[in-house]
C-alpha cells in the first residue's frame, strides 16, 4: 500500500511538471490556462449549471457547515451546482488493473488526473498528511490569486496572520474556515505569568511544586507523555520539506522528562481538592477562552488567574493554531470555470453571517436564553470575529451561572480586557498543527513503550522513531 501511495505521489509530480498547458502549470493564475484545458467546456448538469465536485466521505458524515452551505449555495440559482463525490473510507475498491485501492489512493489519483473532484478538504483524506503533502506539491490553486482579485471575498476581510501561518513560500494553497488554539495553562500562583515556556522553564516550575501535585490529568509516564508530547507531535514533522526531527535534543529531553514518572498506564483517582500543575487547554472560541480566564473549565474558581504556558519547546512558541478538519483547497487541474465557481462557494462559506452561524450554535435571541455556548472555533472572517466578541463584551459585568458537575458558578461574560489578551495570544502564534496519522502515532507509541519499559534509552528510542518516520514521510512525499 505504501509503495502504491509513493508511486501515485511520484506520478503526480511528473504530471505537474510534464503536462504543459494545464491549469496546474500556472497555479498563480488559476483563471487562465491554455487550450489543452479551455477547448473542453466546463462540466454542467441537466439544468446547465457548472458542476463543482467536492470530495467527501459518506454523505451522512458531511460536516454540518458544508452540508448547510451546499444547500444554500445551490438554491441561489447562480449558475453553479455543488455536489459531493464519495470516497468512502469504510470501503476498498479496485483500479482498472484489479489492484486493491483505498479511498485515499483513489482520491490522490483523481486529483492528479483532474478527474471527478474540484474541491478537496483535509478531512477528505483518511490520512490527513496526504492533504498536506499535496498542498506542498502544487496540486492546489494559490488562493491569493482569488483573494486579491475581484471575485468573491477579499484578503482584507480575513485574518491575515492566520492565513500567513498557512502559507507555503508566500502562496496559500489551503483555506481554513475557522481555527482553534492549542495550548497548556497553569494557575498563575504555581506557574508565574510568563507565557510560552521552554522545557527548562517547565522543569524549574515543576520542581517547586509540593509533593502530591498532579502534573496534568495524572502523574505517570503515559499521562505526562500525552500531556506535553502527544498533542504536540506535529512540531517534529515538516511536510513542506519532507523532514522530521524526532532525533533532536529537544525531543530526547522531553522523553527523558516523561520517563522519570511512575510506570503505570492507568489513572489514579482524582478529586476536586487535587492540585494540578498544568491543564490541557483547547480554546474552541470566545467563551472557551473566557472560562479559562476564570480558572479553567474543569474546576473554575473566580480570582484564579491562568497563564497560557503552551507546550514546552526550545523556541518558546509552544501554543499553535489548529485548523484540522476545517481546511479547503481547489484542485489546480480543475477547469478554470469550475475553479471560479469553487472559489465563489468557498467565499460563501467565508461570509461573515455564515461564519457566525458556523462558529457558534446560537443566534442573538437564543443566546440570551441559553448562554452556555457550543463553539466550533474562531471565525477566519474578521467582521464575524469582531461581531461575536462585541456581542459577548456587551454583557460583561452581568451574571451568568453555569454548572460544572456538582459545582455552580457565576462566570459572567467576556470582558474587553480578556478580548485584548486573546488578540495578543493569537498574534503570538507562529505555527499550525501538522497531522500525525494513526500509523505514525502507532510507530511512535510503540517505541516510547520500550523506553517506559526500561528496554531502551531515550536516545535509542528517538533514533529509531526518526528512522522509521523518515521512511514513512519519504514514501508519501
Coordinates of N, CA and C in Angstrom, one line a residue, residues 183-186 188 191-198 201 205 289 293 306-311 313 315-319 421-422 424-426 428-429:
X183 N -3.0 24.9 23.5 CA -2.0 25.3 24.4 C -2.2 24.6 25.7
X184 N -1.3 24.9 26.7 CA -1.4 24.4 28.0 C -1.5 25.6 29.0
X185 N -2.2 25.4 30.1 CA -2.4 26.5 31.0 C -2.0 26.0 32.4
X186 N -1.7 27.0 33.3 CA -1.4 26.7 34.7 C -1.9 27.9 35.5
X188 N -1.6 30.9 37.9 CA -0.5 31.8 38.0 C 0.2 31.7 39.3
X191 N 2.6 28.8 38.4 CA 3.5 28.8 37.2 C 4.0 30.2 36.8
X192 N 3.6 31.2 37.6 CA 4.0 32.6 37.3 C 3.2 33.2 36.1
X193 N 3.7 34.2 35.5 CA 3.0 35.0 34.5 C 3.6 34.8 33.1
X194 N 4.8 34.3 33.0 CA 5.4 34.1 31.7 C 4.7 33.1 30.8
X195 N 4.4 33.5 29.6 CA 3.7 32.6 28.7 C 4.7 31.9 27.7
X196 N 4.3 30.8 27.2 CA 5.1 30.0 26.2 C 6.4 29.7 26.8
X197 N 6.5 28.5 27.5 CA 7.7 28.1 28.1 C 8.6 27.3 27.2
X198 N 9.9 27.3 27.7 CA 10.8 26.3 27.2 C 10.7 25.1 28.1
X201 N 12.2 25.8 31.6 CA 11.3 26.7 32.4 C 10.2 25.8 33.0
X205 N 9.7 25.1 37.2 CA 8.4 25.3 37.9 C 7.9 24.0 38.5
X289 N -12.3 30.6 25.8 CA -11.2 31.5 26.3 C -11.6 32.2 27.6
X293 N -10.0 31.9 31.5 CA -9.6 33.1 32.2 C -10.2 33.2 33.6
X306 N -5.1 32.4 35.2 CA -4.4 31.4 34.4 C -3.4 31.9 33.5
X307 N -2.2 31.2 33.3 CA -1.2 31.6 32.4 C -1.1 30.6 31.2
X308 N -1.1 31.1 30.0 CA -1.0 30.2 28.8 C 0.5 29.9 28.6
X309 N 0.9 28.8 29.1 CA 2.3 28.4 29.0 C 2.7 27.7 27.7
X310 N 1.7 27.2 27.0 CA 2.0 26.4 25.8 C 2.6 25.1 26.0
X311 N 2.9 24.4 25.0 CA 3.7 23.2 25.1 C 5.2 23.6 25.2
X313 N 8.8 24.1 24.4 CA 9.6 24.0 23.2 C 10.8 24.8 23.3
X315 N 12.0 26.9 21.2 CA 11.7 28.2 20.7 C 10.9 29.1 21.6
X316 N 10.2 28.4 22.6 CA 9.3 29.2 23.4 C 8.0 29.6 22.7
X317 N 7.7 28.9 21.6 CA 6.4 29.2 20.9 C 5.6 28.0 20.8
X318 N 5.2 27.5 22.0 CA 4.5 26.2 22.1 C 3.1 26.2 21.9
X319 N 2.4 27.3 21.9 CA 1.0 27.4 21.5 C 0.9 27.4 20.0
X421 N -6.4 40.4 25.5 CA -5.4 39.4 25.8 C -5.5 38.3 24.8
X422 N -6.7 37.9 24.3 CA -6.9 37.0 23.3 C -6.2 37.4 22.0
X424 N -3.7 39.3 21.7 CA -2.2 39.2 21.8 C -1.8 37.7 21.7
X425 N -2.6 36.8 22.2 CA -2.3 35.4 22.1 C -2.3 35.0 20.7
X426 N -3.3 35.4 19.9 CA -3.4 35.0 18.5 C -2.2 35.5 17.7
X428 N 0.7 36.1 18.8 CA 1.9 35.4 19.2 C 2.1 34.0 18.5
X429 N 1.0 33.5 18.0 CA 1.1 32.1 17.4 C 1.9 32.1 16.1

